[in-house]
C-alpha positions as YAML, in Angstrom:
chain: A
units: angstrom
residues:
- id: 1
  name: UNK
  ca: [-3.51, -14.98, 42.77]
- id: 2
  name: UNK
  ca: [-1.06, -12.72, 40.75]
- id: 3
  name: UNK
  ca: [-0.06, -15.11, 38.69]
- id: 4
  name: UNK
  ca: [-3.51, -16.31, 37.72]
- id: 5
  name: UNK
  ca: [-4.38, -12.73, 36.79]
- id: 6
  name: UNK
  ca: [-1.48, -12.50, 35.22]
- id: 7
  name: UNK
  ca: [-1.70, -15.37, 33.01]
- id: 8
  name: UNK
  ca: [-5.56, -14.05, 32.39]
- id: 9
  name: UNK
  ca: [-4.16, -10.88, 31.13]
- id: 10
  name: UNK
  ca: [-1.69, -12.92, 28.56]
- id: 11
  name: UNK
  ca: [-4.37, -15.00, 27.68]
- id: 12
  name: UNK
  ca: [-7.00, -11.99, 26.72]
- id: 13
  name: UNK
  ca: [-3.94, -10.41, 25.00]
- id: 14
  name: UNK
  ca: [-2.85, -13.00, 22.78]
- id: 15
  name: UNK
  ca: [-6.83, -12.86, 22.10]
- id: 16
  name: UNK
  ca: [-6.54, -9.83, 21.01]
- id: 17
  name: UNK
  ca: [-3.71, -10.15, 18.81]
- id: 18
  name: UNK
  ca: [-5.36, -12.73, 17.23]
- id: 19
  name: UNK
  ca: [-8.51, -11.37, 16.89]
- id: 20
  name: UNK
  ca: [-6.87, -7.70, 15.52]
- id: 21
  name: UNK
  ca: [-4.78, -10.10, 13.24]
- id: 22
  name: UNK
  ca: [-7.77, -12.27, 11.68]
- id: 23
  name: UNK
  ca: [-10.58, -10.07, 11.91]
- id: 24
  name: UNK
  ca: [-9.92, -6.28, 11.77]
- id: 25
  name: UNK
  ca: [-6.54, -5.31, 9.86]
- id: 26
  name: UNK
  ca: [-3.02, -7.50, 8.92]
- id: 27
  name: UNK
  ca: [-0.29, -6.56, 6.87]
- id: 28
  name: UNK
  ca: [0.57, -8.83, 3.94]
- id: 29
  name: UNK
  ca: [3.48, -8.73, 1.29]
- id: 30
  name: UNK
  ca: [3.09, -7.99, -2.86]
- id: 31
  name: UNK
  ca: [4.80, -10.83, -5.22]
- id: 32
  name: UNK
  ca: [4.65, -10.60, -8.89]
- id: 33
  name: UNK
  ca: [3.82, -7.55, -11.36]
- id: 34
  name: UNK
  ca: [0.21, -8.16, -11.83]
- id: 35
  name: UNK
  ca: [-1.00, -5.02, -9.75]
- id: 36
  name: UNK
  ca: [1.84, -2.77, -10.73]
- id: 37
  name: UNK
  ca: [2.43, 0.18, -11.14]
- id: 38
  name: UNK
  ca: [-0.07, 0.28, -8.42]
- id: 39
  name: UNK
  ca: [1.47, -2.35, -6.12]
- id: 40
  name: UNK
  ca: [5.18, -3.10, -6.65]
- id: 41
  name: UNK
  ca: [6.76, -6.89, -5.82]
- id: 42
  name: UNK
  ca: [8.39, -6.20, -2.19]
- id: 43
  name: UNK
  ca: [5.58, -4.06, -0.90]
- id: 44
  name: UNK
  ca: [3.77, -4.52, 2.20]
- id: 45
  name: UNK
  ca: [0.07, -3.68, 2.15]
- id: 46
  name: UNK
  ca: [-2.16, -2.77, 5.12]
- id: 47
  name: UNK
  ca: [-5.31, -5.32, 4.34]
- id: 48
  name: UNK
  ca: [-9.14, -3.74, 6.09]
- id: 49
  name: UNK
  ca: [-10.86, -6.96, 7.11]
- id: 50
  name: UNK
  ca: [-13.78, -5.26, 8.14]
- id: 51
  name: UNK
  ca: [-14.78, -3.67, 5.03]
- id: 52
  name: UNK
  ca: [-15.28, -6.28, 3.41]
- id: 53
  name: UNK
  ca: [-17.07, -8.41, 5.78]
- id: 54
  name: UNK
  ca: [-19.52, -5.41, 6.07]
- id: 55
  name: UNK
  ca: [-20.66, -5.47, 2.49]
- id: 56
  name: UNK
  ca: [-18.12, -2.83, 1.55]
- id: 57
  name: UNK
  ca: [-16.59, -3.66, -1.51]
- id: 58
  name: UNK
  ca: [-16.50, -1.10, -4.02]
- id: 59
  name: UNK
  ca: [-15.85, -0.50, -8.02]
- id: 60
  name: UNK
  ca: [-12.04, 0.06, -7.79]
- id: 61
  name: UNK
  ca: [-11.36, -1.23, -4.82]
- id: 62
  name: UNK
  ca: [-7.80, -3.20, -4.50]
- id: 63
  name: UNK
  ca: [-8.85, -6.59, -2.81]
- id: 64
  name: UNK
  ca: [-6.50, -9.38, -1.27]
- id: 65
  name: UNK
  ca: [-8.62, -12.25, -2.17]
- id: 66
  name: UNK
  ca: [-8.08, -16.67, -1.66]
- id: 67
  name: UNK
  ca: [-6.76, -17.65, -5.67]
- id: 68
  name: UNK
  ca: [-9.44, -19.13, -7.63]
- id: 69
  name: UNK
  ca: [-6.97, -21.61, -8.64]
- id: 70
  name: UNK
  ca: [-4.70, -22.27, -5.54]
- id: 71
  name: UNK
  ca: [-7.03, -21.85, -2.43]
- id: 72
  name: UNK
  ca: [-4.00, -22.01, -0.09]
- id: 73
  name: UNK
  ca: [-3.03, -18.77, -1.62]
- id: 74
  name: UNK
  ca: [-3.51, -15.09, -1.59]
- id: 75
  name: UNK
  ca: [-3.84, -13.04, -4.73]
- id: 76
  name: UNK
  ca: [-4.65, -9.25, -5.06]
- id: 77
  name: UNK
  ca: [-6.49, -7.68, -7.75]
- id: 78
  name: UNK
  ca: [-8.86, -4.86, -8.77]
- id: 79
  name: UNK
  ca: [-12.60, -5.02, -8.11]
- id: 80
  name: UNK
  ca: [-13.98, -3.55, -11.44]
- id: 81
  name: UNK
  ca: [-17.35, -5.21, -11.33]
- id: 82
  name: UNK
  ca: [-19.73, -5.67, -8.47]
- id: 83
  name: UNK
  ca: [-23.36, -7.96, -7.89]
- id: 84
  name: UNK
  ca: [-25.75, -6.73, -10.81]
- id: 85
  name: UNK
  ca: [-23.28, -4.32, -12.55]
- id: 86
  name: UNK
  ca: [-22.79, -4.84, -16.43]
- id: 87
  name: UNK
  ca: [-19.23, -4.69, -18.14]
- id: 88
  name: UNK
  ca: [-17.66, -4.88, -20.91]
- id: 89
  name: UNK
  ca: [-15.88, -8.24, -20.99]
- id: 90
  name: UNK
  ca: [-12.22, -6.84, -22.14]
- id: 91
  name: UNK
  ca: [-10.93, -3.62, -23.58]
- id: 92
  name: UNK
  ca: [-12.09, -3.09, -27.13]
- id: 93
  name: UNK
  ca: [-14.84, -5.99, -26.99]
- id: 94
  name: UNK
  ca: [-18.19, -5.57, -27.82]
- id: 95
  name: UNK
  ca: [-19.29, -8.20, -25.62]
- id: 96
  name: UNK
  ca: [-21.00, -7.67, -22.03]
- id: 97
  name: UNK
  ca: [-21.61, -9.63, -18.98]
- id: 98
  name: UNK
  ca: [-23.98, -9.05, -16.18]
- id: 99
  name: UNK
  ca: [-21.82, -9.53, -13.25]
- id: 100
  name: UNK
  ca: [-24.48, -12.67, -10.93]
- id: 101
  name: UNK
  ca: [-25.50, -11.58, -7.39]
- id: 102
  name: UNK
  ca: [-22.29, -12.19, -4.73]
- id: 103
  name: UNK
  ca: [-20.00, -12.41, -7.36]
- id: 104
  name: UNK
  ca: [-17.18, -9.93, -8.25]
- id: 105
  name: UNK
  ca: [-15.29, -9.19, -11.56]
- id: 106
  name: UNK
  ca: [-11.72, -8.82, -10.72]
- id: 107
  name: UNK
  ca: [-8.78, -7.40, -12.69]
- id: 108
  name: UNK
  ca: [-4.72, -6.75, -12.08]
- id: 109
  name: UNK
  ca: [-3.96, -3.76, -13.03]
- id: 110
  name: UNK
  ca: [-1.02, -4.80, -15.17]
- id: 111
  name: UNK
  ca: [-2.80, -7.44, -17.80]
- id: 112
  name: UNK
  ca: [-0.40, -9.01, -19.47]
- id: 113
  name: UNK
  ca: [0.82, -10.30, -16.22]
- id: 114
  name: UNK
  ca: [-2.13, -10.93, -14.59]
- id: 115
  name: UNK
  ca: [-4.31, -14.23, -14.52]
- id: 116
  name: UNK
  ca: [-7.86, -13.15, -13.44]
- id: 117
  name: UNK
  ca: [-11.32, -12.65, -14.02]
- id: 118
  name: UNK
  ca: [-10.65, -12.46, -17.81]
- id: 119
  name: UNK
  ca: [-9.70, -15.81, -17.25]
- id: 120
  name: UNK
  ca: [-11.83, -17.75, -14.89]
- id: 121
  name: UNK
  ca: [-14.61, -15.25, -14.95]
- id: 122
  name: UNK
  ca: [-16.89, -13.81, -11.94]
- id: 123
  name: UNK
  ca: [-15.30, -14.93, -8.27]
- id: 124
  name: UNK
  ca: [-17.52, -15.25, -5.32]
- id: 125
  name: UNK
  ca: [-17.38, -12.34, -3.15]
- id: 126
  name: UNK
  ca: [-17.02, -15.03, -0.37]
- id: 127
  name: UNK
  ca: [-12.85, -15.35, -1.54]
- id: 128
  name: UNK
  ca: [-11.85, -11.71, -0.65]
- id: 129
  name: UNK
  ca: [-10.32, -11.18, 2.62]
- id: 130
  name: UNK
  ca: [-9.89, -7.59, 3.41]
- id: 131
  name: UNK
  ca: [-9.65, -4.35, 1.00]
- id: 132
  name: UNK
  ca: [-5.84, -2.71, 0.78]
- id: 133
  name: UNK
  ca: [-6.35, 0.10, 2.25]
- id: 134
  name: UNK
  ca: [-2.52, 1.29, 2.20]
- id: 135
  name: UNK
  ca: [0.99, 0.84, 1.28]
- id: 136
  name: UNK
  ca: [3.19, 0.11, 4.68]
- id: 137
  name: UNK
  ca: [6.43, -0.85, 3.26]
- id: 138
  name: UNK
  ca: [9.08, 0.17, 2.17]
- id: 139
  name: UNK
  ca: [8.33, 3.86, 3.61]
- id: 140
  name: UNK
  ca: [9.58, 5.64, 0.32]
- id: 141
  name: UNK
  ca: [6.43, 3.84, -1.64]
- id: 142
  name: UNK
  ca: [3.78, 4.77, 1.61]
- id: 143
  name: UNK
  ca: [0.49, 5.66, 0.65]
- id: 144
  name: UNK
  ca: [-3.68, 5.31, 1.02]
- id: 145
  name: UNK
  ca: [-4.99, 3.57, -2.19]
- id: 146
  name: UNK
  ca: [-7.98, 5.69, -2.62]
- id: 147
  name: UNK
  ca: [-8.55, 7.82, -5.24]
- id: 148
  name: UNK
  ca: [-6.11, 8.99, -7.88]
- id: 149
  name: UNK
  ca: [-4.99, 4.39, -8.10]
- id: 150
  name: UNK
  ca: [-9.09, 3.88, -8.59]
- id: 151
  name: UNK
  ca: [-9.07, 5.86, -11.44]
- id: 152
  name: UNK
  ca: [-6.48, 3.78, -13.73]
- id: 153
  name: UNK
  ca: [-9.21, 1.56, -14.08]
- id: 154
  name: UNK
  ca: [-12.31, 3.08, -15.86]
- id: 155
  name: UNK
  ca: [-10.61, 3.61, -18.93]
- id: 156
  name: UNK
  ca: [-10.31, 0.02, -19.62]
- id: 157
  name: UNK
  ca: [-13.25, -1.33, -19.15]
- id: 158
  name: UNK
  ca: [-16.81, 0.52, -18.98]
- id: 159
  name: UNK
  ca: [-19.41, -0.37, -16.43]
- id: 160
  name: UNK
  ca: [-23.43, 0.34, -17.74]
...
């Protein structure tokens, strides 16, 4: 009997894990420059998988998102577009584009190292997988990315 409960309690636990893992919050590593000096190659971010599954997604937000051109991988970028906003297509161009409904405009935050939506235009909303809420790694970099790293942005590209 005490090993059946026992073996129960794994069971729900690994469940848990898994479901805490997948669902609510992971931790995932940076590679590349495209998000620096925000994100840094060797940093560990704290991804919030329920904000985005909750139709949080916000102007400015920093996204860990499925690549547009290698599904198997992860990619993090900018949000500097949402459904039904209008924006400027790229700094100093008098061109606009009305971002379509469930679609996001995304950006690195270091361009000339970063293939995105000023590439292969709007993504579907459907490709982001959680919303970096926070630097976990290495402890001298630790931080919240909220304010002050969602203002770099708006000078770049303005949103009607």
């Amino acid at each position: 009997n005490s090993s059946k409960e026992m073996l129960w309690r794994i069971v729900v636990g690994l469940f848990g894990v898994d479901l805490l893992r997948n669902k609510v919050v992971s931790v995932s590593p940076i590679s590349g420059k495209s998000m620096q000096p925000t994100l840094d190659a060797g940093d560990w971010v704290l991804l919030d998988k329920l904000g985005p599954g909750f139709g949080r997604v916000t102007r400015g937000d920093v996204v860990a998102m499925r690549s547009v051109y290698y599904p198997k991988e992860r990619t993090v970028k900018r949000v500097m577009a949402t459904e039904r906003q209008i924006m400027r297509k790229s700094s100093g161009s008098r061109g606009w584009v009305t971002i379509k409904t469930g679609r996001l405009w995304v950006e690195g935050d270091n361009p000339p190292h970063s293939v995105d939506s000023r590439s292969y235009g709007q993504v579907p909303e459907a490709l982001v997988e959680g919303r970096v809420a926070a630097i976990v790694w290495p402890p001298t970099r630790w931080r919240i990315l909220k304010g002050e790293q969602q203002q770099t942005f708006t000078r770049r590209n303005a949103v009607k």
